[in-house]
């Protein structure tokens, strides 16, 4: 038994010093946290559209002066007002899907397994709205590389070649996501809060219809609308926290891949692998922060 334990310890020690043992695991960790982030990202990318819908509904509700059981939201007006935010959500989601697909394919390549990908990925990339010509080129080229990894049967020894080819495109798309996400979302969330605050202030005190000379009449409990607004502020802050975490994730994906490219001729060196392990660990913390941001706070109703 002692001999078996010693043998096991020796094997484990060898795997911590021989970079070939660590290489696939390091890339695998990097890929796993990237994939985990990809499952969470659609909820974050949907914030611009969801916020626009909320603002438009608040605007329509602001015109209500008495209870109307036949009231319904004007969906045509909502669709028109929120067309651009909907395209923003689609652009962010589809762009990150390309990055995630590449990292997954790279993981399999580094692990000595045949890379695979969604056969529809090329079609989805062609339909990404609002990309600049440089961003569209990066998304198209990265998608073509993913297809080549599959169709041309890339092998593990060709990982360095794939990483170097992908580097400018990964950088371009990572920076775009990092820059656009907070820019497009933060102000819209602030506008949503302002819109809701205005609606609740109006709801708390109504004047008698058609008689502005009479004093206001309380028609809504101010305690209830204050509590509802406080809960909404918590939700908005959670969404902002998730956005900040994803901003950090995109920075680390860019940094991690850049480090791989810079070390592509020594991918099996211990220092390279340790650096990738650290990047994966850092991304995992940010992914945990996103998950935490979307968990309802105590005393609030789940909204996600």
Tab-separated table of C-alpha atoms in Angstrom:
chain	number	residue	atom	x	y	z
A	1	UNK	CA	0.000	0.000	0.000
A	2	UNK	CA	2.818	2.412	0.876
A	3	UNK	CA	4.527	1.631	-2.417
A	4	UNK	CA	1.313	2.387	-4.304
A	5	UNK	CA	0.957	5.690	-2.481
A	6	UNK	CA	4.545	6.613	-3.263
A	7	UNK	CA	4.025	5.716	-6.907
A	8	UNK	CA	0.863	7.838	-7.056
A	9	UNK	CA	2.653	10.756	-5.410
A	10	UNK	CA	5.493	10.457	-7.902
A	11	UNK	CA	3.053	10.525	-10.835
A	12	UNK	CA	1.269	13.573	-9.440
A	13	UNK	CA	4.582	15.333	-8.864
A	14	UNK	CA	5.617	14.575	-12.421
A	15	UNK	CA	2.408	16.051	-13.781
A	16	UNK	CA	2.977	19.278	-11.877
A	17	UNK	CA	6.429	19.675	-13.339
A	18	UNK	CA	6.032	18.231	-16.824
A	19	UNK	CA	4.295	20.874	-18.858
A	20	UNK	CA	2.767	18.374	-21.269
A	21	UNK	CA	0.557	17.160	-18.411
A	22	UNK	CA	-0.475	20.693	-17.530
A	23	UNK	CA	-0.966	22.132	-20.971
A	24	UNK	CA	-4.315	20.635	-21.897
A	25	UNK	CA	-5.615	21.175	-18.360
A	26	UNK	CA	-4.680	24.865	-18.390
A	27	UNK	CA	-6.402	25.498	-21.718
A	28	UNK	CA	-9.315	23.378	-20.520
A	29	UNK	CA	-9.741	25.568	-17.433
A	30	UNK	CA	-9.571	28.668	-19.626
A	31	UNK	CA	-12.187	27.188	-21.974
A	32	UNK	CA	-14.503	26.057	-19.190
A	33	UNK	CA	-14.745	29.457	-17.517
A	34	UNK	CA	-15.173	31.108	-20.917
A	35	UNK	CA	-18.013	28.697	-21.705
A	36	UNK	CA	-19.561	29.316	-18.298
A	37	UNK	CA	-19.449	33.042	-18.976
A	38	UNK	CA	-21.044	32.449	-22.376
A	39	UNK	CA	-24.089	30.839	-20.747
A	40	UNK	CA	-24.535	33.893	-18.521
A	41	UNK	CA	-23.851	36.544	-21.130
A	42	UNK	CA	-27.229	36.536	-22.961
A	43	UNK	CA	-28.944	37.787	-19.787
A	44	UNK	CA	-26.437	40.643	-19.546
A	45	UNK	CA	-26.555	41.408	-23.270
A	46	UNK	CA	-30.355	41.593	-23.075
A	47	UNK	CA	-30.227	44.473	-20.573
A	48	UNK	CA	-30.256	47.258	-23.236
A	49	UNK	CA	-33.399	45.864	-24.841
A	50	UNK	CA	-35.158	44.989	-21.571
A	51	UNK	CA	-34.386	48.425	-20.179
A	52	UNK	CA	-35.745	50.121	-23.299
A	53	UNK	CA	-38.975	48.114	-23.037
A	54	UNK	CA	-39.310	49.134	-19.377
A	55	UNK	CA	-38.801	52.829	-20.234
A	56	UNK	CA	-41.364	52.672	-23.043
A	57	UNK	CA	-43.903	50.988	-20.762
A	58	UNK	CA	-43.327	53.634	-18.092
A	59	UNK	CA	-43.947	56.318	-20.699
A	60	UNK	CA	-47.225	54.728	-21.713
A	61	UNK	CA	-48.304	54.252	-18.094
A	62	UNK	CA	-47.578	57.911	-17.348
A	63	UNK	CA	-50.532	58.835	-19.546
A	64	UNK	CA	-52.965	56.766	-17.482
A	65	UNK	CA	-55.193	58.939	-15.291
A	66	UNK	CA	-57.699	56.376	-14.057
A	67	UNK	CA	-58.099	52.633	-13.827
A	68	UNK	CA	-58.855	51.107	-17.221
A	69	UNK	CA	-59.413	47.333	-17.279
A	70	UNK	CA	-59.012	47.355	-21.069
A	71	UNK	CA	-55.589	48.989	-21.021
A	72	UNK	CA	-52.784	47.157	-22.813
A	73	UNK	CA	-49.311	48.233	-23.820
A	74	UNK	CA	-48.786	49.410	-27.375
A	75	UNK	CA	-46.437	46.670	-28.573
A	76	UNK	CA	-45.960	48.320	-31.961
A	77	UNK	CA	-44.653	51.465	-30.273
A	78	UNK	CA	-42.382	49.370	-28.049
A	79	UNK	CA	-40.978	47.476	-31.037
A	80	UNK	CA	-40.308	50.726	-32.888
A	81	UNK	CA	-38.714	52.490	-29.919
A	82	UNK	CA	-36.529	49.502	-29.010
A	83	UNK	CA	-35.351	48.371	-32.457
A	84	UNK	CA	-31.830	49.736	-31.948
A	85	UNK	CA	-31.390	48.262	-28.431
A	86	UNK	CA	-32.625	44.929	-29.767
A	87	UNK	CA	-29.922	45.049	-32.444
A	88	UNK	CA	-27.399	45.930	-29.738
A	89	UNK	CA	-28.380	42.846	-27.752
A	90	UNK	CA	-28.075	40.698	-30.869
A	91	UNK	CA	-24.683	42.181	-31.758
A	92	UNK	CA	-23.219	41.599	-28.298
A	93	UNK	CA	-24.612	38.075	-27.981
A	94	UNK	CA	-23.539	36.842	-31.416
A	95	UNK	CA	-20.077	38.401	-31.167
A	96	UNK	CA	-19.345	36.704	-27.860
A	97	UNK	CA	-20.689	33.428	-29.277
A	98	UNK	CA	-17.914	33.553	-31.896
A	99	UNK	CA	-15.248	34.071	-29.217
A	100	UNK	CA	-16.671	31.250	-27.091
A	101	UNK	CA	-16.783	28.874	-30.074
A	102	UNK	CA	-13.136	29.612	-30.867
A	103	UNK	CA	-11.975	29.032	-27.281
A	104	UNK	CA	-13.899	25.730	-27.177
A	105	UNK	CA	-12.330	24.568	-30.453
A	106	UNK	CA	-8.876	25.611	-29.223
A	107	UNK	CA	-9.418	23.646	-26.021
A	108	UNK	CA	-10.088	20.448	-27.965
A	109	UNK	CA	-7.127	21.092	-30.241
A	110	UNK	CA	-4.758	21.604	-27.301
A	111	UNK	CA	-6.113	18.459	-25.639
A	112	UNK	CA	-5.403	16.327	-28.690
A	113	UNK	CA	-9.084	15.934	-29.591
A	114	UNK	CA	-10.632	16.754	-32.994
A	115	UNK	CA	-12.092	20.290	-32.832
A	116	UNK	CA	-15.829	20.654	-33.423
A	117	UNK	CA	-18.153	23.602	-33.994
A	118	UNK	CA	-21.738	24.521	-34.747
A	119	UNK	CA	-22.258	24.196	-38.504
A	120	UNK	CA	-24.542	27.261	-38.444
A	121	UNK	CA	-21.892	29.592	-37.038
A	122	UNK	CA	-20.912	31.059	-40.413
A	123	UNK	CA	-24.484	32.027	-41.191
A	124	UNK	CA	-24.985	33.669	-37.803
A	125	UNK	CA	-21.809	35.739	-38.162
A	126	UNK	CA	-22.961	37.111	-41.508
A	127	UNK	CA	-26.083	38.464	-39.797
A	128	UNK	CA	-24.504	40.324	-36.866
A	129	UNK	CA	-25.969	43.859	-36.924
A	130	UNK	CA	-24.010	47.040	-36.291
A	131	UNK	CA	-20.426	45.804	-36.527
A	132	UNK	CA	-17.826	48.099	-38.028
A	133	UNK	CA	-16.015	46.801	-41.100
A	134	UNK	CA	-12.981	45.921	-38.958
A	135	UNK	CA	-15.118	44.078	-36.417
A	136	UNK	CA	-17.042	42.240	-39.130
A	137	UNK	CA	-13.780	41.168	-40.734
A	138	UNK	CA	-12.503	39.904	-37.381
A	139	UNK	CA	-15.704	37.924	-36.715
A	140	UNK	CA	-15.743	36.468	-40.240
A	141	UNK	CA	-12.063	35.504	-40.189
A	142	UNK	CA	-12.258	33.961	-36.721
A	143	UNK	CA	-15.288	31.935	-37.798
A	144	UNK	CA	-13.452	30.760	-40.906
A	145	UNK	CA	-10.515	29.703	-38.728
A	146	UNK	CA	-12.852	27.715	-36.476
A	147	UNK	CA	-14.225	25.940	-39.557
A	148	UNK	CA	-10.673	25.247	-40.762
A	149	UNK	CA	-9.749	23.708	-37.430
A	150	UNK	CA	-12.578	21.248	-38.010
A	151	UNK	CA	-12.550	20.736	-41.780
A	152	UNK	CA	-8.778	20.659	-42.270
A	153	UNK	CA	-8.290	18.368	-39.268
A	154	UNK	CA	-5.857	20.526	-37.321
A	155	UNK	CA	-3.784	18.582	-34.818
A	156	UNK	CA	-2.341	19.463	-31.419
A	157	UNK	CA	1.035	20.410	-32.869
A	158	UNK	CA	-0.705	23.094	-34.953
A	159	UNK	CA	-2.169	24.893	-31.927
A	160	UNK	CA	0.522	27.598	-32.058
A	161	UNK	CA	-0.331	28.316	-35.701
A	162	UNK	CA	-4.053	28.636	-34.883
A	163	UNK	CA	-3.404	30.897	-31.890
A	164	UNK	CA	-1.215	33.239	-33.927
A	165	UNK	CA	-3.769	33.435	-36.734
A	166	UNK	CA	-6.588	34.173	-34.311
A	167	UNK	CA	-4.770	36.747	-32.175
A	168	UNK	CA	-5.714	39.991	-34.010
A	169	UNK	CA	-9.331	38.875	-34.360
A	170	UNK	CA	-9.699	37.776	-30.739
A	171	UNK	CA	-8.191	41.096	-29.661
A	172	UNK	CA	-10.513	43.129	-31.912
A	173	UNK	CA	-13.681	41.408	-30.717
A	174	UNK	CA	-12.684	41.317	-27.033
A	175	UNK	CA	-11.945	45.042	-27.024
A	176	UNK	CA	-15.215	45.781	-28.837
A	177	UNK	CA	-17.233	43.870	-26.240
A	178	UNK	CA	-15.314	45.415	-23.353
A	179	UNK	CA	-15.831	48.947	-24.664
A	180	UNK	CA	-19.406	48.698	-25.927
A	181	UNK	CA	-21.071	46.780	-23.107
A	182	UNK	CA	-20.791	49.401	-20.318
A	183	UNK	CA	-21.140	52.311	-22.745
A	184	UNK	CA	-24.422	51.014	-24.153
A	185	UNK	CA	-25.932	49.720	-20.931
A	186	UNK	CA	-25.047	51.981	-17.991
A	187	UNK	CA	-26.765	55.105	-19.320
A	188	UNK	CA	-29.837	53.154	-20.357
A	189	UNK	CA	-30.146	51.706	-16.848
A	190	UNK	CA	-29.860	55.201	-15.386
A	191	UNK	CA	-32.572	56.390	-17.781
A	192	UNK	CA	-34.764	53.467	-16.763
A	193	UNK	CA	-34.466	54.448	-13.088
A	194	UNK	CA	-35.247	58.091	-13.901
A	195	UNK	CA	-38.281	57.004	-15.905
A	196	UNK	CA	-39.560	54.756	-13.131
A	197	UNK	CA	-38.956	57.413	-10.477
A	198	UNK	CA	-40.986	59.938	-12.462
A	199	UNK	CA	-43.807	57.418	-12.918
A	200	UNK	CA	-43.903	56.555	-9.226
A	201	UNK	CA	-43.909	60.206	-8.166
A	202	UNK	CA	-46.906	60.779	-10.416
A	203	UNK	CA	-48.593	57.625	-9.148
A	204	UNK	CA	-48.181	58.648	-5.518
A	205	UNK	CA	-50.190	61.870	-5.922
A	206	UNK	CA	-52.949	62.465	-8.464
A	207	UNK	CA	-54.993	65.614	-8.851
A	208	UNK	CA	-58.733	65.333	-9.282
A	209	UNK	CA	-59.286	64.858	-13.006
A	210	UNK	CA	-60.026	68.108	-14.910
A	211	UNK	CA	-59.816	70.205	-11.751
A	212	UNK	CA	-56.241	71.405	-11.183
A	213	UNK	CA	-57.451	73.912	-8.552
A	214	UNK	CA	-58.370	71.230	-6.077
A	215	UNK	CA	-55.715	69.808	-3.771
A	216	UNK	CA	-54.010	66.523	-4.639
A	217	UNK	CA	-55.713	63.323	-3.589
A	218	UNK	CA	-53.692	60.330	-2.454
A	219	UNK	CA	-54.624	57.444	-4.750
A	220	UNK	CA	-51.575	55.228	-4.294
A	221	UNK	CA	-49.847	54.323	-1.049
A	222	UNK	CA	-46.467	56.153	-1.133
A	223	UNK	CA	-44.977	53.413	1.024
A	224	UNK	CA	-45.703	50.788	-1.611
A	225	UNK	CA	-44.232	52.742	-4.519
A	226	UNK	CA	-41.206	53.719	-2.431
A	227	UNK	CA	-40.585	50.053	-1.569
A	228	UNK	CA	-41.019	49.013	-5.204
A	229	UNK	CA	-38.607	51.708	-6.364
A	230	UNK	CA	-36.043	50.687	-3.738
A	231	UNK	CA	-36.227	47.083	-4.969
A	232	UNK	CA	-35.769	48.255	-8.553
A	233	UNK	CA	-32.663	50.230	-7.570
A	234	UNK	CA	-31.189	47.033	-6.104
A	235	UNK	CA	-31.929	45.173	-9.358
A	236	UNK	CA	-30.317	47.904	-11.458
A	237	UNK	CA	-27.210	47.886	-9.251
A	238	UNK	CA	-26.980	44.101	-9.634
A	239	UNK	CA	-27.151	44.501	-13.396
A	240	UNK	CA	-24.402	47.134	-13.269
A	241	UNK	CA	-22.272	44.776	-11.164
A	242	UNK	CA	-22.747	42.036	-13.770
A	243	UNK	CA	-21.742	44.436	-16.537
A	244	UNK	CA	-18.582	45.430	-14.640
A	245	UNK	CA	-17.710	41.756	-14.134
A	246	UNK	CA	-18.117	41.024	-17.837
A	247	UNK	CA	-16.025	44.045	-18.730
A	248	UNK	CA	-13.247	42.460	-16.655
A	249	UNK	CA	-13.854	39.048	-18.278
A	250	UNK	CA	-13.326	40.457	-21.771
A	251	UNK	CA	-10.116	42.149	-20.674
A	252	UNK	CA	-8.806	38.858	-19.253
A	253	UNK	CA	-9.805	36.824	-22.323
A	254	UNK	CA	-7.862	39.300	-24.442
A	255	UNK	CA	-4.880	39.235	-22.068
A	256	UNK	CA	-4.943	35.432	-21.781
A	257	UNK	CA	-4.985	34.887	-25.517
A	258	UNK	CA	-2.319	37.551	-26.084
A	259	UNK	CA	-0.098	35.762	-23.560
A	260	UNK	CA	-0.645	32.491	-25.428
A	261	UNK	CA	0.297	34.130	-28.714
A	262	UNK	CA	3.410	35.706	-27.226
A	263	UNK	CA	4.420	32.277	-25.899
A	264	UNK	CA	3.222	30.242	-28.879
A	265	UNK	CA	6.706	28.808	-29.464
A	266	UNK	CA	6.842	27.576	-25.870
A	267	UNK	CA	3.256	26.574	-25.196
A	268	UNK	CA	4.409	23.632	-23.108
A	269	UNK	CA	6.639	25.724	-20.833
A	270	UNK	CA	5.620	25.727	-17.206
A	271	UNK	CA	5.557	29.540	-17.026
A	272	UNK	CA	3.134	29.777	-19.956
A	273	UNK	CA	0.798	27.207	-18.449
A	274	UNK	CA	0.892	28.770	-14.993
A	275	UNK	CA	0.000	32.143	-16.489
A	276	UNK	CA	-2.990	30.615	-18.264
A	277	UNK	CA	-4.077	28.883	-15.074
A	278	UNK	CA	-3.971	32.267	-13.303
A	279	UNK	CA	-6.007	33.924	-16.075
A	280	UNK	CA	-8.598	31.148	-15.880
A	281	UNK	CA	-8.756	31.524	-12.103
A	282	UNK	CA	-9.274	35.290	-12.413
A	283	UNK	CA	-12.039	34.837	-14.996
A	284	UNK	CA	-13.712	32.298	-12.712
A	285	UNK	CA	-13.907	34.952	-9.978
A	286	UNK	CA	-15.569	37.369	-12.399
A	287	UNK	CA	-17.993	34.661	-13.561
A	288	UNK	CA	-18.891	34.002	-9.922
A	289	UNK	CA	-19.503	37.744	-9.526
A	290	UNK	CA	-21.922	37.688	-12.482
A	291	UNK	CA	-23.789	34.731	-11.001
A	292	UNK	CA	-23.956	36.494	-7.653
A	293	UNK	CA	-25.252	39.683	-9.273
A	294	UNK	CA	-28.176	37.817	-10.789
A	295	UNK	CA	-29.161	36.095	-7.571
A	296	UNK	CA	-32.103	37.913	-5.939
A	297	UNK	CA	-31.296	39.801	-2.766
A	298	UNK	CA	-32.987	38.869	0.492
A	299	UNK	CA	-36.527	40.164	0.615
A	300	UNK	CA	-36.875	40.774	-3.116
A	301	UNK	CA	-38.779	38.902	-5.758
A	302	UNK	CA	-36.630	37.034	-8.306
A	303	UNK	CA	-36.552	38.880	-11.623
A	304	UNK	CA	-34.085	36.819	-13.596
